[in-house]
Amino acid sequence: MKLSKNFSLKELTKSSTAVRHNINNTPDQEQLINLAVLTNCVLQKVREVHGRVDVNSGLRVLELNRKIGSGDTSQHVLGMAADIECPSISNMELAEWIRDNLEFDQLILEFYTPQDPASGWVHVSYNKEDNRKRVLRAIKNNGKTAYEEGLT
């Protein structure tokens, strides 16, 4: 099933963890709508400018989200978020381009190291009701994930 011109439902629901633990990561109707909105309003636009977009994580049903140790309030559970990378640009450049050119709810540059342009990934979410345009970066602080405002 196609969610947009270049993105399939399979790309946004694939999960090796789900396969290993026999978790059904199939979206319900609301999650499916949210995935379609996310792909058309964000991911497709990134692809049209930067080429290939690799989706590391999209929808994570609650059971899967808990299995990987993420919080129950994650926008991945709602089908509103994806963790992505584009091989043609660094993750910092990708985050900056999204921040400067697209509507989004949350944009998080996760675990990026300037010395390694391919490090980390970009978490982006889209809420069809209201987008906060919240920009954060995730870092490790004493072994725990901490979030700071902005990309740098």
PDB file of N, CA and C in Angstrom, residues 37-89:
ATOM      1  N   VAL A  37      -0.400  11.336   6.465  1.00  0.00           N
ATOM      2  CA  VAL A  37      -0.170  12.780   6.620  1.00  0.00           C
ATOM      3  C   VAL A  37       1.319  13.053   6.796  1.00  0.00           C
ATOM      4  N   LEU A  38       1.992  12.287   7.650  1.00  0.00           N
ATOM      5  CA  LEU A  38       3.426  12.454   7.868  1.00  0.00           C
ATOM      6  C   LEU A  38       4.220  12.273   6.569  1.00  0.00           C
ATOM      7  N   THR A  39       3.906  11.230   5.839  1.00  0.00           N
ATOM      8  CA  THR A  39       4.669  10.983   4.613  1.00  0.00           C
ATOM      9  C   THR A  39       4.419  12.064   3.569  1.00  0.00           C
ATOM     10  N   ASN A  40       3.200  12.520   3.427  1.00  0.00           N
ATOM     11  CA  ASN A  40       2.904  13.529   2.416  1.00  0.00           C
ATOM     12  C   ASN A  40       3.359  14.926   2.804  1.00  0.00           C
ATOM     13  N   CYS A  41       3.297  15.257   4.073  1.00  0.00           N
ATOM     14  CA  CYS A  41       3.637  16.615   4.518  1.00  0.00           C
ATOM     15  C   CYS A  41       5.113  16.798   4.845  1.00  0.00           C
ATOM     16  N   VAL A  42       5.823  15.711   5.111  1.00  0.00           N
ATOM     17  CA  VAL A  42       7.228  15.829   5.491  1.00  0.00           C
ATOM     18  C   VAL A  42       8.123  14.938   4.635  1.00  0.00           C
ATOM     19  N   LEU A  43       7.975  13.626   4.741  1.00  0.00           N
ATOM     20  CA  LEU A  43       8.925  12.710   4.114  1.00  0.00           C
ATOM     21  C   LEU A  43       8.984  12.844   2.600  1.00  0.00           C
ATOM     22  N   GLN A  44       7.841  12.968   1.961  1.00  0.00           N
ATOM     23  CA  GLN A  44       7.819  13.103   0.507  1.00  0.00           C
ATOM     24  C   GLN A  44       8.526  14.395   0.075  1.00  0.00           C
ATOM     25  N   LYS A  45       8.328  15.459   0.819  1.00  0.00           N
ATOM     26  CA  LYS A  45       8.969  16.741   0.492  1.00  0.00           C
ATOM     27  C   LYS A  45      10.484  16.652   0.665  1.00  0.00           C
ATOM     28  N   VAL A  46      10.932  15.937   1.686  1.00  0.00           N
ATOM     29  CA  VAL A  46      12.377  15.724   1.866  1.00  0.00           C
ATOM     30  C   VAL A  46      12.919  14.941   0.679  1.00  0.00           C
ATOM     31  N   ARG A  47      12.219  13.899   0.293  1.00  0.00           N
ATOM     32  CA  ARG A  47      12.680  13.072  -0.835  1.00  0.00           C
ATOM     33  C   ARG A  47      12.763  13.868  -2.129  1.00  0.00           C
ATOM     34  N   GLU A  48      11.791  14.712  -2.379  1.00  0.00           N
ATOM     35  CA  GLU A  48      11.779  15.475  -3.634  1.00  0.00           C
ATOM     36  C   GLU A  48      12.965  16.416  -3.752  1.00  0.00           C
ATOM     37  N   VAL A  49      13.527  16.843  -2.634  1.00  0.00           N
ATOM     38  CA  VAL A  49      14.676  17.745  -2.650  1.00  0.00           C
ATOM     39  C   VAL A  49      15.997  16.999  -2.483  1.00  0.00           C
ATOM     40  N   HIS A  50      16.027  16.006  -1.602  1.00  0.00           N
ATOM     41  CA  HIS A  50      17.294  15.370  -1.223  1.00  0.00           C
ATOM     42  C   HIS A  50      17.458  13.933  -1.696  1.00  0.00           C
ATOM     43  N   GLY A  51      16.506  13.404  -2.446  1.00  0.00           N
ATOM     44  CA  GLY A  51      16.631  12.034  -2.934  1.00  0.00           C
ATOM     45  C   GLY A  51      16.224  11.027  -1.876  1.00  0.00           C
ATOM     46  N   ARG A  52      16.903   9.916  -1.886  1.00  0.00           N
ATOM     47  CA  ARG A  52      16.533   8.790  -1.029  1.00  0.00           C
ATOM     48  C   ARG A  52      16.420   9.188   0.441  1.00  0.00           C
ATOM     49  N   VAL A  53      15.363   8.718   1.063  1.00  0.00           N
ATOM     50  CA  VAL A  53      15.135   8.895   2.492  1.00  0.00           C
ATOM     51  C   VAL A  53      15.069   7.499   3.106  1.00  0.00           C
ATOM     52  N   ASP A  54      15.949   7.242   4.061  1.00  0.00           N
ATOM     53  CA  ASP A  54      15.927   5.962   4.771  1.00  0.00           C
ATOM     54  C   ASP A  54      15.129   6.135   6.059  1.00  0.00           C
ATOM     55  N   VAL A  55      14.082   5.335   6.214  1.00  0.00           N
ATOM     56  CA  VAL A  55      13.262   5.370   7.418  1.00  0.00           C
ATOM     57  C   VAL A  55      13.791   4.295   8.370  1.00  0.00           C
ATOM     58  N   ASN A  56      14.377   4.733   9.467  1.00  0.00           N
ATOM     59  CA  ASN A  56      14.902   3.799  10.465  1.00  0.00           C
ATOM     60  C   ASN A  56      13.799   3.287  11.378  1.00  0.00           C
ATOM     61  N   SER A  57      12.814   4.124  11.635  1.00  0.00           N
ATOM     62  CA  SER A  57      11.697   3.744  12.498  1.00  0.00           C
ATOM     63  C   SER A  57      10.516   4.653  12.185  1.00  0.00           C
ATOM     64  N   GLY A  58       9.367   4.058  11.997  1.00  0.00           N
ATOM     65  CA  GLY A  58       8.139   4.821  11.773  1.00  0.00           C
ATOM     66  C   GLY A  58       7.148   4.442  12.863  1.00  0.00           C
ATOM     67  N   LEU A  59       6.045   3.827  12.453  1.00  0.00           N
ATOM     68  CA  LEU A  59       5.053   3.382  13.423  1.00  0.00           C
ATOM     69  C   LEU A  59       5.644   2.331  14.349  1.00  0.00           C
ATOM     70  N   ARG A  60       5.348   2.493  15.630  1.00  0.00           N
ATOM     71  CA  ARG A  60       5.653   1.461  16.623  1.00  0.00           C
ATOM     72  C   ARG A  60       4.413   1.307  17.489  1.00  0.00           C
ATOM     73  N   VAL A  61       3.686   0.205  17.284  1.00  0.00           N
ATOM     74  CA  VAL A  61       2.526  -0.023  18.150  1.00  0.00           C
ATOM     75  C   VAL A  61       3.021  -0.071  19.591  1.00  0.00           C
ATOM     76  N   LEU A  62       2.113   0.139  20.528  1.00  0.00           N
ATOM     77  CA  LEU A  62       2.496   0.285  21.927  1.00  0.00           C
ATOM     78  C   LEU A  62       3.353  -0.875  22.440  1.00  0.00           C
ATOM     79  N   GLU A  63       2.971  -2.104  22.109  1.00  0.00           N
ATOM     80  CA  GLU A  63       3.746  -3.264  22.567  1.00  0.00           C
ATOM     81  C   GLU A  63       5.182  -3.207  22.047  1.00  0.00           C
ATOM     82  N   LEU A  64       5.355  -2.849  20.784  1.00  0.00           N
ATOM     83  CA  LEU A  64       6.691  -2.725  20.199  1.00  0.00           C
ATOM     84  C   LEU A  64       7.450  -1.568  20.833  1.00  0.00           C
ATOM     85  N   ASN A  65       6.782  -0.462  21.028  1.00  0.00           N
ATOM     86  CA  ASN A  65       7.415   0.709  21.624  1.00  0.00           C
ATOM     87  C   ASN A  65       7.941   0.385  23.020  1.00  0.00           C
ATOM     88  N   ARG A  66       7.159  -0.341  23.786  1.00  0.00           N
ATOM     89  CA  ARG A  66       7.585  -0.749  25.124  1.00  0.00           C
ATOM     90  C   ARG A  66       8.755  -1.736  25.046  1.00  0.00           C
ATOM     91  N   LYS A  67       8.726  -2.613  24.063  1.00  0.00           N
ATOM     92  CA  LYS A  67       9.782  -3.618  23.918  1.00  0.00           C
ATOM     93  C   LYS A  67      11.136  -2.958  23.678  1.00  0.00           C
ATOM     94  N   ILE A  68      11.162  -1.840  22.956  1.00  0.00           N
ATOM     95  CA  ILE A  68      12.446  -1.172  22.698  1.00  0.00           C
ATOM     96  C   ILE A  68      12.802  -0.162  23.790  1.00  0.00           C
ATOM     97  N   GLY A  69      11.921  -0.034  24.783  1.00  0.00           N
ATOM     98  CA  GLY A  69      12.223   0.816  25.929  1.00  0.00           C
ATOM     99  C   GLY A  69      11.859   2.273  25.754  1.00  0.00           C
ATOM    100  N   SER A  70      10.978   2.564  24.814  1.00  0.00           N
ATOM    101  CA  SER A  70      10.544   3.946  24.590  1.00  0.00           C
ATOM    102  C   SER A  70       9.279   4.220  25.410  1.00  0.00           C
ATOM    103  N   GLY A  71       9.001   5.495  25.656  1.00  0.00           N
ATOM    104  CA  GLY A  71       7.864   5.893  26.474  1.00  0.00           C
ATOM    105  C   GLY A  71       6.532   5.739  25.755  1.00  0.00           C
ATOM    106  N   ASP A  72       5.496   5.522  26.536  1.00  0.00           N
ATOM    107  CA  ASP A  72       4.156   5.326  25.984  1.00  0.00           C
ATOM    108  C   ASP A  72       3.623   6.545  25.248  1.00  0.00           C
ATOM    109  N   THR A  73       4.167   7.727  25.514  1.00  0.00           N
ATOM    110  CA  THR A  73       3.672   8.946  24.868  1.00  0.00           C
ATOM    111  C   THR A  73       4.416   9.273  23.564  1.00  0.00           C
ATOM    112  N   SER A  74       5.300   8.395  23.143  1.00  0.00           N
ATOM    113  CA  SER A  74       6.036   8.620  21.894  1.00  0.00           C
ATOM    114  C   SER A  74       5.080   8.830  20.728  1.00  0.00           C
ATOM    115  N   GLN A  75       5.392   9.796  19.873  1.00  0.00           N
ATOM    116  CA  GLN A  75       4.556  10.037  18.697  1.00  0.00           C
ATOM    117  C   GLN A  75       4.662   8.902  17.680  1.00  0.00           C
ATOM    118  N   HIS A  76       5.673   8.045  17.804  1.00  0.00           N
ATOM    119  CA  HIS A  76       5.765   6.857  16.949  1.00  0.00           C
ATOM    120  C   HIS A  76       4.536   5.963  17.165  1.00  0.00           C
ATOM    121  N   VAL A  77       4.044   5.889  18.393  1.00  0.00           N
ATOM    122  CA  VAL A  77       2.887   5.047  18.723  1.00  0.00           C
ATOM    123  C   VAL A  77       1.637   5.527  17.984  1.00  0.00           C
ATOM    124  N   LEU A  78       1.552   6.810  17.759  1.00  0.00           N
ATOM    125  CA  LEU A  78       0.390   7.392  17.077  1.00  0.00           C
ATOM    126  C   LEU A  78       0.530   7.385  15.554  1.00  0.00           C
ATOM    127  N   GLY A  79       1.713   7.008  15.058  1.00  0.00           N
ATOM    128  CA  GLY A  79       1.965   7.055  13.619  1.00  0.00           C
ATOM    129  C   GLY A  79       2.303   8.456  13.139  1.00  0.00           C
ATOM    130  N   MET A  80       2.682   9.329  14.045  1.00  0.00           N
ATOM    131  CA  MET A  80       2.976  10.725  13.705  1.00  0.00           C
ATOM    132  C   MET A  80       4.462  11.007  13.531  1.00  0.00           C
ATOM    133  N   ALA A  81       5.330  10.020  13.770  1.00  0.00           N
ATOM    134  CA  ALA A  81       6.770  10.294  13.782  1.00  0.00           C
ATOM    135  C   ALA A  81       7.550   9.255  12.999  1.00  0.00           C
ATOM    136  N   ALA A  82       8.700   9.698  12.510  1.00  0.00           N
ATOM    137  CA  ALA A  82       9.651   8.795  11.848  1.00  0.00           C
ATOM    138  C   ALA A  82      11.062   9.245  12.184  1.00  0.00           C
ATOM    139  N   ASP A  83      11.938   8.269  12.286  1.00  0.00           N
ATOM    140  CA  ASP A  83      13.370   8.530  12.416  1.00  0.00           C
ATOM    141  C   ASP A  83      13.969   8.285  11.046  1.00  0.00           C
ATOM    142  N   ILE A  84      14.632   9.312  10.493  1.00  0.00           N
ATOM    143  CA  ILE A  84      15.082   9.236   9.105  1.00  0.00           C
ATOM    144  C   ILE A  84      16.529   9.690   8.947  1.00  0.00           C
ATOM    145  N   GLU A  85      17.089   9.328   7.795  1.00  0.00           N
ATOM    146  CA  GLU A  85      18.383   9.806   7.338  1.00  0.00           C
ATOM    147  C   GLU A  85      18.318   9.923   5.819  1.00  0.00           C
ATOM    148  N   CYS A  86      19.150  10.797   5.262  1.00  0.00           N
ATOM    149  CA  CYS A  86      19.294  10.936   3.810  1.00  0.00           C
ATOM    150  C   CYS A  86      20.774  10.761   3.490  1.00  0.00           C
ATOM    151  N   PRO A  87      21.125   9.753   2.709  1.00  0.00           N
ATOM    152  CA  PRO A  87      22.536   9.522   2.399  1.00  0.00           C
ATOM    153  C   PRO A  87      23.224  10.691   1.696  1.00  0.00           C
ATOM    154  N   SER A  88      22.454  11.560   1.044  1.00  0.00           N
ATOM    155  CA  SER A  88      23.046  12.658   0.259  1.00  0.00           C
ATOM    156  C   SER A  88      23.513  13.840   1.104  1.00  0.00           C
ATOM    157  N   ILE A  89      23.074  13.922   2.360  1.00  0.00           N
ATOM    158  CA  ILE A  89      23.447  15.051   3.222  1.00  0.00           C
ATOM    159  C   ILE A  89      23.660  14.562   4.657  1.00  0.00           C
TER     160      ILE A  89
END
